[in-house]
Amino acid sequence: MNREIKGTPVSPGLATGVVHVIHVGRDVPTWSVSPEDIPLEIGRLASALNAASEKLAERQRRVAKTASEKDAEIFAVHRLILQDPGAMSAVESAISEQRINAEAAVQTLIKRFEVTMGDLDGDSVRDYASDVSDPWRLVLDMLLERDRADVLSSQSKVVLAASDLTPKVVTFLERDQVLAIMTEKGGRFSHGAVLARSFGVPCVVGIPNLLARLEQGMEVTVDGGRGRIQLRPSAEELALFLELKATADSRRHILNAESGKPAETPDGKRLGVLVNVESVRDFDTFDTDSVDGVGLLRTEFLYLERSTFPSEEEQYRMYRRVVERMPGRPVTLRVLDIGGDKPLPYFETPKETNPALGWRGIRITLQWSDLLRVQMRAMLRAAPAGDLRILLPMVTSIEEIHEIHELFAETRTHLVEHGYDVPENVLVGAMIEVPAALLALPRILDEVDFVSVGTNDLVQYLLAVDRDNSRVASLYEPFHPAVLRALQDVASAGQKAGKPVSVCGDMAGDPAAAILLLGMGFDSISVAPQFVPEIKYAVRRTNSTHARALATEVLDQATTREVHRVLARIRADFDGKVSEREEPAHGATSKQG
Ligand code: PEP
Ligand code: MG
């Protein structure tokens, strides 16, 4: 079997460690178990059976108390079903003979019950089928739940492997337990990918049949920048990988040395470099003094971490804490952007055929205005703590902005009437991520204080390519000439209107893109914190006239391939500048001699 596999790179970095396959969603994960781990897997099954049996006993007691002894009898029957030696030995032999994990073996048993009973007719047979399979479903739940608890309590660091890159997968463990992430599905600009980058861990997606090729606990190396994974590396391969890692670490060291300085070109043009933040804990992962503010705080991710909607008071405290972490610098809070691929577990949205074109972002919050009012109140109350700004997602029409302004004015008046201190002019901006907003830009700029381009969505809508679909991942192209033209139009419109324009989509995290955006005339960019040092380093070594010439050059290209040629040149030039710095350290003695 080929031990080297390739996928789509999502987040750079090099990591090596043991794999932990996780299940988040409906599919039950299947992986092969090495012969020496079979007793371990049977042990996992036994403890899940015990936990399920305890849970059933507890249910029995509760129902006996709240209903009747008779109603509670079913749980006693379920416990007896779990003691059936036939079923038990079927699961055990699936583990040891087929060498599959306990979850997959239990799932096979449940399927067998369903197939056997499904062939028979009648309600009572169907009831019986669910009676025999329900307790085993509980065992399955126990296995999956325990899995997370076990890793959490072991405190071990692992390489997470899953079928899809969802926000839930990324947040499955605490970030300091995650060495890297790899998945079968997912796109480079999906929200799971956005989170992986904000975690700063290497991540590779779009690897077909990944889970079938892994074993729990298998040693791997992950190169997030190149999208390469090595299964069971040999001693030689591992040594080579560690050498690469040492070079990457020394490069990072060089870049970090200047990260406290502003992103200013040698001829004096400044590019604001702000950060995208997904959680209050993110502030502990980077040097807050080295950035120009928060350009995008995705408030929905604060909501995603919870099991219920945060109250106004909780939101207020959260926003205040965030604003206080950035004294004297802007903190841009984006209004809740749920829907699409960001469902909230406690806010059921209907299943849609085209979720990206459906009920998401401002479309939800304008309809559920209570939700919006609570968030607005919390934001406006937190505003006196610093330079708080508000950003509107998925703006498609001027009417939406008008509606928001009205709601803000009402909320403000209400707060002031109740004695709150709310600043007069909290700045409000619009995300430019829907093509209609692009075309209506001069009008939109009349209505807002600033705009920020969400290229993750803008690219998907301009090119008609789903950002979450790995089948069309190769067509998702942030450097498509049409996208570059759109970006130039936004920069020019902003300059004409005298309003600040920024890019907060993930493409801005690439230093070559940052140079182009500077050349186009953007005032600032907002990126995952891990990219700040590299971008500053690049900007500090590029004259603004050169950046302008590069922007003109890419805008002249007819094809994406030609654009990439220019980008490759910018990157090579930048790499050369970094390695120039590496040389004195290595060659210091020879030069002196
Ligand atoms: C974007 O669309 O580029 C963006 C920044 O927002 P999100 O990725 O959360 O949709
Ligand atoms: Mg978006």
Coordinates of C-alpha atoms and ligand atoms in Angstrom, one line a residue:
M1 CA 0.0 0.0 0.0
N2 CA 1.2 3.5 -0.8
R3 CA 2.2 5.1 2.4
E4 CA 2.3 8.6 1.0
I5 CA -1.0 10.3 0.4
K6 CA -1.8 13.7 -1.0
G7 CA -4.7 16.0 -0.3
T8 CA -5.7 19.6 -0.4
P9 CA -3.6 21.8 1.8
V10 CA -5.7 23.9 4.2
S11 CA -3.4 25.1 6.9
P12 CA 0.4 25.1 6.8
G13 CA 2.8 23.6 9.3
L14 CA 4.5 20.3 9.9
A15 CA 3.5 17.8 12.6
T16 CA 4.1 14.2 13.5
G17 CA 2.2 12.1 15.9
V18 CA -0.4 9.3 16.3
V19 CA -3.7 9.3 14.6
H20 CA -7.0 9.5 16.4
V21 CA -10.0 8.8 14.2
I22 CA -13.1 10.6 15.4
H23 CA -16.7 10.4 14.6
V24 CA -18.7 13.6 14.4
G25 CA -21.9 13.4 12.5
R26 CA -24.0 10.5 11.3
D27 CA -21.5 8.1 9.8
V28 CA -20.0 5.6 12.1
P29 CA -16.2 5.6 11.7
T30 CA -14.5 2.4 10.6
W31 CA -10.8 1.8 10.9
S32 CA -8.7 -1.3 11.0
V33 CA -7.2 -2.5 14.3
S34 CA -3.8 -4.1 14.5
P35 CA -3.7 -7.6 16.0
E36 CA -2.0 -6.4 19.2
D37 CA -4.8 -3.8 19.8
I38 CA -7.6 -6.3 19.5
P39 CA -7.9 -6.9 23.3
L40 CA -7.9 -3.1 23.7
E41 CA -10.8 -2.8 21.3
I42 CA -12.7 -5.6 23.1
G43 CA -12.1 -3.8 26.3
R44 CA -13.6 -0.6 24.9
L45 CA -16.6 -2.6 23.9
A46 CA -17.0 -4.1 27.4
S47 CA -16.8 -0.7 29.1
A48 CA -19.3 0.8 26.6
L49 CA -21.7 -2.2 27.4
N50 CA -21.3 -1.5 31.1
A51 CA -22.0 2.2 30.6
A52 CA -25.0 1.4 28.4
S53 CA -26.4 -1.0 31.0
E54 CA -25.9 1.5 33.8
K55 CA -27.7 4.2 31.7
L56 CA -30.6 1.7 31.1
A57 CA -30.9 1.0 34.9
E58 CA -31.0 4.7 35.6
R59 CA -33.7 5.2 33.0
Q60 CA -35.7 2.3 34.5
R61 CA -35.5 3.9 38.0
R62 CA -36.5 7.3 36.7
V63 CA -39.5 6.0 34.6
A64 CA -40.7 3.8 37.5
K65 CA -40.8 6.9 39.7
T66 CA -42.3 9.3 37.2
A67 CA -44.7 6.8 35.4
S68 CA -45.1 3.3 36.6
E69 CA -43.1 0.1 37.2
K70 CA -44.8 -1.4 34.2
D71 CA -43.7 1.4 31.9
A72 CA -40.2 1.0 33.2
E73 CA -40.0 -2.8 32.4
I74 CA -38.9 -2.1 28.9
F75 CA -35.5 -0.9 30.1
A76 CA -35.0 -4.2 32.1
V77 CA -35.7 -6.0 28.8
H78 CA -33.2 -3.8 27.0
R79 CA -30.6 -4.7 29.6
L80 CA -31.3 -8.4 29.1
I81 CA -30.9 -7.9 25.3
L82 CA -27.4 -6.6 26.0
Q83 CA -26.5 -9.8 27.9
D84 CA -27.4 -12.0 24.9
P85 CA -24.3 -14.1 24.4
G86 CA -25.0 -14.6 20.7
A87 CA -25.0 -10.9 19.9
M88 CA -22.0 -10.3 22.1
S89 CA -19.9 -13.0 20.4
A90 CA -20.9 -11.7 17.0
V91 CA -19.6 -8.3 17.8
E92 CA -16.4 -9.7 19.4
S93 CA -15.6 -11.9 16.5
A94 CA -16.2 -9.0 14.0
I95 CA -13.5 -7.1 16.0
S96 CA -11.0 -9.9 16.1
E97 CA -11.6 -11.6 12.8
Q98 CA -12.3 -8.6 10.5
R99 CA -10.0 -6.5 12.7
I100 CA -12.4 -3.6 12.8
N101 CA -13.1 -1.1 15.6
A102 CA -15.8 -1.7 18.2
E103 CA -18.1 1.1 16.7
A104 CA -18.0 -0.5 13.3
A105 CA -18.6 -4.0 14.7
V106 CA -21.6 -2.8 16.7
Q107 CA -23.0 -0.9 13.7
T108 CA -22.7 -4.2 11.6
L109 CA -24.8 -6.0 14.3
I110 CA -27.5 -3.2 14.3
K111 CA -27.7 -3.4 10.5
R112 CA -28.1 -7.1 10.6
F113 CA -31.0 -6.8 13.0
E114 CA -32.6 -4.2 10.7
V115 CA -32.1 -6.3 7.5
T116 CA -33.4 -9.5 9.1
M117 CA -36.5 -7.8 10.7
G118 CA -37.1 -5.6 7.6
D119 CA -37.9 -8.7 5.6
L120 CA -40.7 -9.6 7.9
D121 CA -44.1 -7.9 7.9
G122 CA -46.2 -6.3 10.7
D123 CA -46.0 -3.6 13.3
S124 CA -45.2 -6.0 16.2
V125 CA -42.2 -7.4 14.3
R126 CA -41.0 -3.8 13.6
D127 CA -41.4 -3.0 17.3
Y128 CA -39.4 -6.1 18.2
A129 CA -36.7 -5.0 15.7
S130 CA -36.4 -1.6 17.4
D131 CA -36.4 -3.3 20.9
V132 CA -33.4 -5.5 20.0
S133 CA -31.4 -2.8 18.2
D134 CA -32.1 0.2 20.5
P135 CA -29.9 -1.0 23.3
W136 CA -27.1 -1.6 20.9
R137 CA -27.5 1.9 19.6
L138 CA -27.0 3.1 23.1
V139 CA -23.8 1.1 23.2
L140 CA -22.7 2.8 20.0
D141 CA -23.4 6.2 21.6
M142 CA -21.4 5.3 24.6
L143 CA -18.4 4.3 22.5
L144 CA -18.5 7.5 20.6
E145 CA -19.0 9.7 23.7
R146 CA -16.4 7.9 25.7
D147 CA -14.0 8.3 22.9
R148 CA -13.8 12.0 23.3
A149 CA -13.8 11.9 27.1
D150 CA -11.0 9.3 27.0
V151 CA -8.7 11.5 24.8
L152 CA -9.6 14.6 26.7
S153 CA -8.6 13.0 30.0
S154 CA -5.5 11.4 28.6
Q155 CA -4.3 14.8 27.7
S156 CA -2.4 13.2 24.9
K157 CA -1.7 15.1 21.7
V158 CA -3.1 13.5 18.5
V159 CA -3.5 14.0 14.8
L160 CA -7.3 14.1 14.3
A161 CA -8.7 12.2 11.4
A162 CA -12.4 12.5 10.4
S163 CA -14.6 12.0 7.4
D164 CA -15.5 15.7 7.0
L165 CA -13.8 19.0 8.1
T166 CA -16.7 20.6 10.1
P167 CA -16.3 23.2 12.8
K168 CA -17.2 20.4 15.2
V169 CA -14.3 18.2 14.1
V170 CA -11.9 21.1 14.6
T171 CA -13.2 21.9 18.1
F172 CA -13.5 18.2 19.1
L173 CA -10.5 18.6 21.5
E174 CA -8.8 21.5 23.1
R175 CA -6.4 23.1 20.7
D176 CA -3.3 22.2 22.6
Q177 CA -4.2 18.5 22.1
V178 CA -4.5 18.8 18.4
L179 CA -1.2 18.3 16.4
A180 CA -2.8 18.3 13.0
I181 CA -6.1 17.5 11.2
M182 CA -6.8 15.4 8.1
T183 CA -10.1 14.6 6.5
E184 CA -11.7 12.8 3.6
K185 CA -14.0 15.7 2.6
G186 CA -14.1 19.5 3.0
G187 CA -12.9 22.4 1.0
R188 CA -10.0 24.8 1.5
F189 CA -12.4 27.7 2.3
S190 CA -15.1 25.9 4.2
H191 CA -15.8 27.1 7.7
G192 CA -14.0 24.1 9.2
A193 CA -10.9 25.1 7.2
V194 CA -11.3 28.7 8.5
L195 CA -11.3 27.4 12.1
A196 CA -8.3 25.0 11.5
R197 CA -6.3 28.0 10.3
S198 CA -7.3 30.0 13.3
F199 CA -6.2 27.1 15.5
G200 CA -2.9 27.4 13.7
V201 CA -2.6 23.6 13.2
P202 CA -1.5 21.9 10.0
C203 CA -4.5 20.6 8.1
V204 CA -5.1 18.6 4.9
V205 CA -8.5 17.7 3.4
G206 CA -10.0 16.0 0.4
I207 CA -8.2 12.7 0.9
P208 CA -10.4 9.9 -0.6
N209 CA -10.8 6.7 1.5
L210 CA -8.6 8.2 4.2
L211 CA -10.3 6.5 7.1
A212 CA -10.1 3.1 5.5
R213 CA -6.3 3.4 5.3
L214 CA -5.8 4.4 8.9
E215 CA -5.5 2.5 12.1
Q216 CA -6.2 4.1 15.5
G217 CA -2.8 5.1 17.0
M218 CA -1.0 4.8 13.6
E219 CA 2.1 7.0 13.4
V220 CA 1.9 9.7 10.7
T221 CA 3.6 12.9 9.5
V222 CA 1.5 15.8 8.2
D223 CA 2.8 18.6 5.9
G224 CA -0.1 21.0 5.9
G225 CA 1.5 23.4 3.4
R226 CA 2.1 20.8 0.8
G227 CA -1.0 18.7 1.6
R228 CA 1.2 15.6 2.1
I229 CA 0.7 12.8 4.7
Q230 CA 3.1 9.9 5.3
L231 CA 1.6 6.8 7.0
R232 CA 4.0 4.9 9.3
P233 CA 7.1 6.8 8.3
S234 CA 10.3 4.9 8.4
A235 CA 13.2 6.1 10.7
E236 CA 14.8 7.6 7.6
E237 CA 11.7 9.4 6.5
L238 CA 11.0 10.7 10.0
A239 CA 14.6 12.1 10.2
L240 CA 14.1 13.9 6.9
F241 CA 10.8 15.2 8.0
L242 CA 12.3 16.5 11.3
E243 CA 15.0 18.2 9.3
L244 CA 12.3 20.0 7.2
K245 CA 10.6 21.0 10.4
A246 CA 13.8 22.5 11.9
T247 CA 14.2 24.6 8.7
A248 CA 10.6 25.7 8.9
D249 CA 11.1 26.6 12.6
S250 CA 14.2 28.7 11.9
R251 CA 12.3 30.5 9.1
R252 CA 9.4 31.2 11.5
H253 CA 12.0 32.6 14.0
I254 CA 13.3 35.0 11.4
L255 CA 9.8 36.2 10.5
N256 CA 8.7 36.5 14.1
A257 CA 11.7 38.7 14.9
E258 CA 10.0 41.6 13.1
S259 CA 6.4 40.9 13.8
G260 CA 6.1 43.7 16.3
K261 CA 6.9 46.3 13.6
P262 CA 4.3 47.9 11.4
A263 CA 3.5 46.6 7.9
E264 CA 5.0 49.6 6.2
T265 CA 6.7 49.5 2.8
P266 CA 10.2 51.0 2.5
D267 CA 8.7 54.0 0.7
G268 CA 6.3 54.6 3.6
K269 CA 2.9 53.1 2.6
R270 CA 1.2 51.4 5.5
L271 CA -1.1 48.3 5.2
G272 CA -3.2 47.6 8.3
V273 CA -2.7 44.0 9.3
L274 CA -5.6 42.9 11.6
V275 CA -6.6 39.5 12.7
N276 CA -9.6 37.2 12.3
V277 CA -10.7 35.8 15.6
E278 CA -13.0 32.9 16.3
S279 CA -13.0 32.7 20.0
V280 CA -12.0 34.7 23.1
R281 CA -9.3 32.0 23.7
D282 CA -7.7 32.9 20.4
F283 CA -6.2 36.0 22.0
D284 CA -3.9 33.8 24.0
T285 CA -2.3 32.3 20.9
F286 CA -0.7 35.4 19.4
D287 CA 1.0 38.6 20.4
T288 CA -1.9 41.1 20.6
D289 CA 0.5 44.1 20.5
S290 CA 1.8 43.1 17.1
V291 CA -1.5 43.5 15.2
D292 CA -3.5 46.6 14.2
G293 CA -6.8 45.3 15.6
V294 CA -9.4 42.6 15.0
G295 CA -10.8 42.9 11.4
L296 CA -13.3 40.1 11.8
L297 CA -14.7 38.5 14.9
R298 CA -17.0 35.7 13.7
T299 CA -19.5 35.9 16.6
E300 CA -21.3 32.8 15.4
F301 CA -18.3 30.7 16.5
L302 CA -18.7 32.0 20.0
Y303 CA -22.3 30.8 19.8
L304 CA -21.2 27.4 18.2
E305 CA -19.2 26.5 21.3
R306 CA -22.3 26.5 23.5
S307 CA -25.5 24.4 23.9
T308 CA -27.9 27.4 24.2
F309 CA -28.1 30.9 22.9
P310 CA -26.0 33.2 25.0
S311 CA -28.0 35.8 26.9
E312 CA -27.6 39.6 26.3
E313 CA -25.5 39.8 29.5
E314 CA -23.2 36.9 28.4
Q315 CA -22.7 38.4 25.0
Y316 CA -22.0 41.8 26.5
R317 CA -19.4 40.4 28.8
M318 CA -17.8 38.4 25.9
Y319 CA -17.6 41.5 23.6
R320 CA -16.4 43.7 26.3
R321 CA -13.6 41.3 27.1
V322 CA -12.6 41.1 23.5
V323 CA -12.6 44.9 23.0
E324 CA -10.5 45.3 26.2
R325 CA -7.9 43.0 24.7
M326 CA -7.1 45.5 22.0
P327 CA -6.8 48.9 23.6
G328 CA -6.7 51.8 21.1
R329 CA -7.3 49.5 18.1
P330 CA -10.5 48.6 16.3
V331 CA -12.3 45.4 17.1
T332 CA -14.8 44.5 14.3
L333 CA -17.6 42.3 15.5
R334 CA -19.6 40.6 12.7
V335 CA -23.3 40.2 13.2
L336 CA -24.2 36.5 13.6
D337 CA -23.7 34.7 10.3
I338 CA -25.3 31.3 10.8
G339 CA -27.0 29.0 8.3
G340 CA -25.3 27.5 5.2
D341 CA -22.6 25.3 6.6
K342 CA -22.7 26.9 10.0
P343 CA -25.8 25.4 11.7
L344 CA -26.2 26.0 15.4
P345 CA -27.1 22.8 17.2
Y346 CA -29.8 24.6 19.2
F347 CA -31.2 26.6 16.3
E348 CA -32.9 24.3 13.9
T349 CA -32.8 25.6 10.3
P350 CA -34.7 23.7 7.6
K351 CA -32.8 21.4 5.3
E352 CA -32.2 23.2 2.1
T353 CA -31.2 22.0 -1.4
N354 CA -28.9 25.0 -1.8
P355 CA -27.9 26.2 1.6
A356 CA -25.3 28.6 0.3
L357 CA -28.1 30.4 -1.6
G358 CA -30.5 30.0 1.2
W359 CA -31.4 31.2 4.7
R360 CA -28.1 32.4 6.1
G361 CA -26.4 35.5 7.5
I362 CA -28.3 38.7 7.7
R363 CA -31.3 37.0 6.0
I364 CA -31.9 35.0 9.2
T365 CA -31.2 37.8 11.6
L366 CA -33.4 40.3 9.9
Q367 CA -36.3 37.8 10.0
W368 CA -35.6 36.8 13.5
S369 CA -35.1 40.3 14.7
D370 CA -35.3 39.4 18.4
L371 CA -32.0 37.5 17.9
L372 CA -30.5 40.6 16.2
R373 CA -31.8 43.1 18.8
V374 CA -30.2 41.1 21.7
Q375 CA -26.9 41.0 19.8
M376 CA -27.1 44.7 19.0
R377 CA -27.9 45.6 22.6
A378 CA -24.9 43.6 23.8
M379 CA -22.6 45.1 21.1
L380 CA -23.7 48.7 21.8
R381 CA -23.3 48.3 25.5
A382 CA -19.8 47.0 25.0
A383 CA -18.9 49.8 22.6
P384 CA -17.7 52.3 25.3
A385 CA -14.9 49.9 26.3
G386 CA -12.9 50.6 23.1
D387 CA -13.1 51.0 19.3
L388 CA -15.9 48.6 18.6
R389 CA -17.1 48.3 15.0
I390 CA -19.9 46.3 13.6
L391 CA -19.8 44.3 10.3
L392 CA -22.9 43.0 8.4
P393 CA -22.5 39.6 6.7
M394 CA -24.1 38.6 3.3
V395 CA -25.4 42.1 2.4
T396 CA -27.3 41.9 -0.9
S397 CA -29.3 45.0 -1.0
I398 CA -29.5 48.6 0.3
E399 CA -32.8 47.8 1.9
E400 CA -31.1 45.4 4.3
I401 CA -28.7 48.1 5.4
H402 CA -31.6 50.6 5.9
E403 CA -33.4 48.0 8.0
I404 CA -30.3 47.4 10.1
H405 CA -29.7 51.2 10.6
E406 CA -33.3 51.6 11.8
L407 CA -32.9 48.7 14.2
F408 CA -29.7 50.1 15.5
A409 CA -31.2 53.6 16.0
E410 CA -34.1 52.1 17.9
T411 CA -31.9 49.9 20.0
R412 CA -29.6 52.8 20.8
T413 CA -32.5 55.1 21.8
H414 CA -33.9 52.4 24.0
L415 CA -30.5 51.8 25.7
V416 CA -29.9 55.5 26.3
E417 CA -33.4 55.9 27.7
H418 CA -32.5 53.2 30.2
G419 CA -29.4 55.0 31.3
Y420 CA -26.8 53.1 29.3
D421 CA -23.8 55.0 28.0
V422 CA -23.7 54.3 24.2
P423 CA -21.3 56.2 21.9
E424 CA -22.9 58.4 19.2
N425 CA -21.1 56.9 16.2
V426 CA -20.3 53.2 16.4
L427 CA -19.0 52.5 12.9
V428 CA -21.0 50.0 10.8
G429 CA -19.5 48.3 7.8
A430 CA -20.8 45.8 5.1
M431 CA -19.2 42.6 4.0
I432 CA -18.8 42.5 0.2
E433 CA -19.3 38.8 -0.5
V434 CA -22.4 38.7 -2.8
P435 CA -21.9 39.8 -6.4
A436 CA -24.9 42.1 -6.2
A437 CA -23.2 44.1 -3.4
L438 CA -20.2 44.4 -5.6
L439 CA -22.2 45.9 -8.4
A440 CA -24.1 48.2 -6.0
L441 CA -20.9 49.2 -4.3
P442 CA -20.9 53.0 -4.7
R443 CA -24.4 53.1 -3.2
I444 CA -23.4 50.8 -0.4
L445 CA -20.5 53.0 0.4
D446 CA -22.9 55.9 0.8
E447 CA -24.7 53.9 3.5
V448 CA -21.8 52.5 5.6
D449 CA -18.6 53.6 7.2
F450 CA -16.4 50.9 5.7
V451 CA -16.5 47.7 3.7
S452 CA -14.6 44.4 4.0
V453 CA -14.4 41.9 1.2
G454 CA -15.3 38.3 2.2
T455 CA -13.5 36.5 -0.5
N456 CA -14.4 33.1 0.8
D457 CA -17.9 33.6 -0.2
L458 CA -17.3 36.1 -3.0
V459 CA -15.3 33.6 -4.9
Q460 CA -17.9 30.9 -4.4
Y461 CA -20.7 33.2 -5.7
L462 CA -18.7 34.8 -8.5
L463 CA -17.4 31.5 -9.9
A464 CA -20.5 29.4 -8.9
V465 CA -18.4 27.0 -7.0
D466 CA -19.4 25.6 -3.7
R467 CA -16.7 26.4 -1.1
D468 CA -17.5 23.2 0.8
N469 CA -17.5 20.7 -2.1
S470 CA -14.3 18.8 -2.6
R471 CA -15.4 17.6 -6.0
V472 CA -15.2 21.2 -7.3
A473 CA -12.3 22.3 -5.1
S474 CA -10.0 22.7 -8.1
L475 CA -12.4 25.2 -9.6
Y476 CA -12.5 27.3 -6.5
E477 CA -9.9 29.9 -7.5
P478 CA -9.3 33.1 -5.5
F479 CA -6.9 34.2 -8.2
H480 CA -9.3 33.9 -11.1
P481 CA -8.9 37.0 -13.2
A482 CA -12.6 37.9 -12.5
V483 CA -12.0 37.8 -8.8
L484 CA -9.0 40.0 -9.1
R485 CA -10.9 42.5 -11.2
A486 CA -13.7 42.5 -8.6
L487 CA -11.1 43.2 -5.9
Q488 CA -9.6 46.1 -7.8
D489 CA -13.1 47.6 -8.3
V490 CA -13.7 47.5 -4.5
A491 CA -10.4 49.1 -3.8
S492 CA -11.0 51.9 -6.4
A493 CA -14.6 52.5 -5.2
G494 CA -13.4 52.8 -1.6
Q495 CA -10.7 55.3 -2.6
K496 CA -13.2 57.3 -4.6
A497 CA -15.7 57.4 -1.7
G498 CA -13.0 58.1 0.8
K499 CA -14.0 55.1 2.9
P500 CA -11.7 52.4 4.2
V501 CA -11.7 49.1 2.4
S502 CA -10.3 45.8 3.7
V503 CA -10.2 42.1 2.8
C504 CA -11.0 39.6 5.5
G505 CA -11.4 36.4 3.4
D506 CA -8.7 33.8 3.8
M507 CA -6.9 34.5 0.6
A508 CA -5.4 37.6 2.2
G509 CA -3.3 35.2 4.5
D510 CA -1.0 34.6 1.5
P511 CA 1.8 37.1 1.5
A512 CA 1.8 37.3 -2.3
A513 CA -1.9 38.1 -2.1
A514 CA -1.3 40.7 0.6
I515 CA 1.2 42.5 -1.7
L516 CA -1.3 42.5 -4.6
L517 CA -4.0 43.9 -2.3
L518 CA -1.7 46.6 -1.1
G519 CA -0.9 47.4 -4.7
M520 CA -4.6 47.6 -5.6
G521 CA -5.1 50.2 -2.9
F522 CA -6.7 48.3 0.0
D523 CA -6.1 50.0 3.4
S524 CA -6.0 46.8 5.4
I525 CA -6.4 43.1 5.5
S526 CA -7.5 40.8 8.2
V527 CA -6.0 37.3 8.5
A528 CA -5.6 34.3 10.8
P529 CA -3.0 35.3 13.4
Q530 CA -0.4 32.7 12.2
F531 CA 0.0 34.6 8.9
V532 CA 0.8 38.0 10.4
P533 CA 4.6 37.7 10.7
E534 CA 5.0 36.5 7.1
I535 CA 2.8 39.3 5.7
K536 CA 4.6 42.0 7.6
Y537 CA 7.9 40.7 6.5
A538 CA 6.8 40.8 2.9
V539 CA 5.3 44.3 3.0
R540 CA 8.3 45.7 4.8
R541 CA 10.4 44.6 1.9
T542 CA 8.3 45.7 -1.1
N543 CA 8.0 49.3 -2.3
S544 CA 4.4 50.4 -2.9
T545 CA 5.3 51.4 -6.5
H546 CA 6.4 47.8 -7.1
A547 CA 3.3 46.4 -5.4
R548 CA 1.2 48.6 -7.7
A549 CA 3.1 47.4 -10.8
L550 CA 2.5 43.8 -9.7
A551 CA -1.2 44.4 -9.2
T552 CA -1.4 46.0 -12.7
E553 CA 0.5 43.0 -14.1
V554 CA -1.8 40.4 -12.6
L555 CA -4.9 42.4 -13.7
D556 CA -3.6 42.2 -17.2
Q557 CA -3.5 38.4 -17.3
A558 CA -6.3 36.6 -19.1
T559 CA -6.0 33.3 -17.4
T560 CA -5.5 31.9 -13.8
R561 CA -2.4 30.1 -14.9
E562 CA -0.7 33.3 -15.9
V563 CA -1.8 34.9 -12.7
H564 CA -0.2 32.0 -10.8
R565 CA 3.1 32.6 -12.7
V566 CA 3.2 36.1 -11.4
L567 CA 2.4 34.9 -7.9
A568 CA 5.1 32.3 -8.0
R569 CA 7.6 35.0 -8.9
I570 CA 6.4 37.1 -5.9
R571 CA 6.8 34.1 -3.6
A572 CA 10.2 33.2 -4.9
D573 CA 11.4 36.8 -4.4
F574 CA 10.0 36.7 -0.9
D575 CA 11.6 33.3 -0.1
G576 CA 14.9 34.7 -1.4
K577 CA 14.6 37.6 1.0
V578 CA 14.0 35.3 4.0
S579 CA 16.9 33.0 3.1
E580 CA 19.2 36.0 2.8
R581 CA 18.6 36.4 6.5
E582 CA 19.3 32.7 7.2
E583 CA 22.7 32.9 5.6
P584 CA 24.6 35.1 8.1
A585 CA 23.7 32.6 10.9
H586 CA 25.1 29.7 8.9
G587 CA 27.9 31.4 7.0
A588 CA 29.0 33.9 9.6
T589 CA 32.4 32.2 10.2
S590 CA 33.4 31.8 6.6
K591 CA 32.5 35.4 5.8
Q592 CA 34.6 36.7 8.7
G593 CA 37.4 34.4 7.7
Ligands
PEP1 C1 -15.8 35.3 3.8 O1 -16.8 34.9 3.3 O2 -14.7 35.6 3.2 C2 -15.7 35.6 5.2 C3 -14.7 36.2 5.8 O3 -16.7 35.1 6.0 P1 -16.9 33.5 6.3 O4 -15.7 32.7 5.9 O5 -17.2 33.4 7.7 O6 -18.1 33.2 5.4
MG2 MG -18.7 34.9 4.3

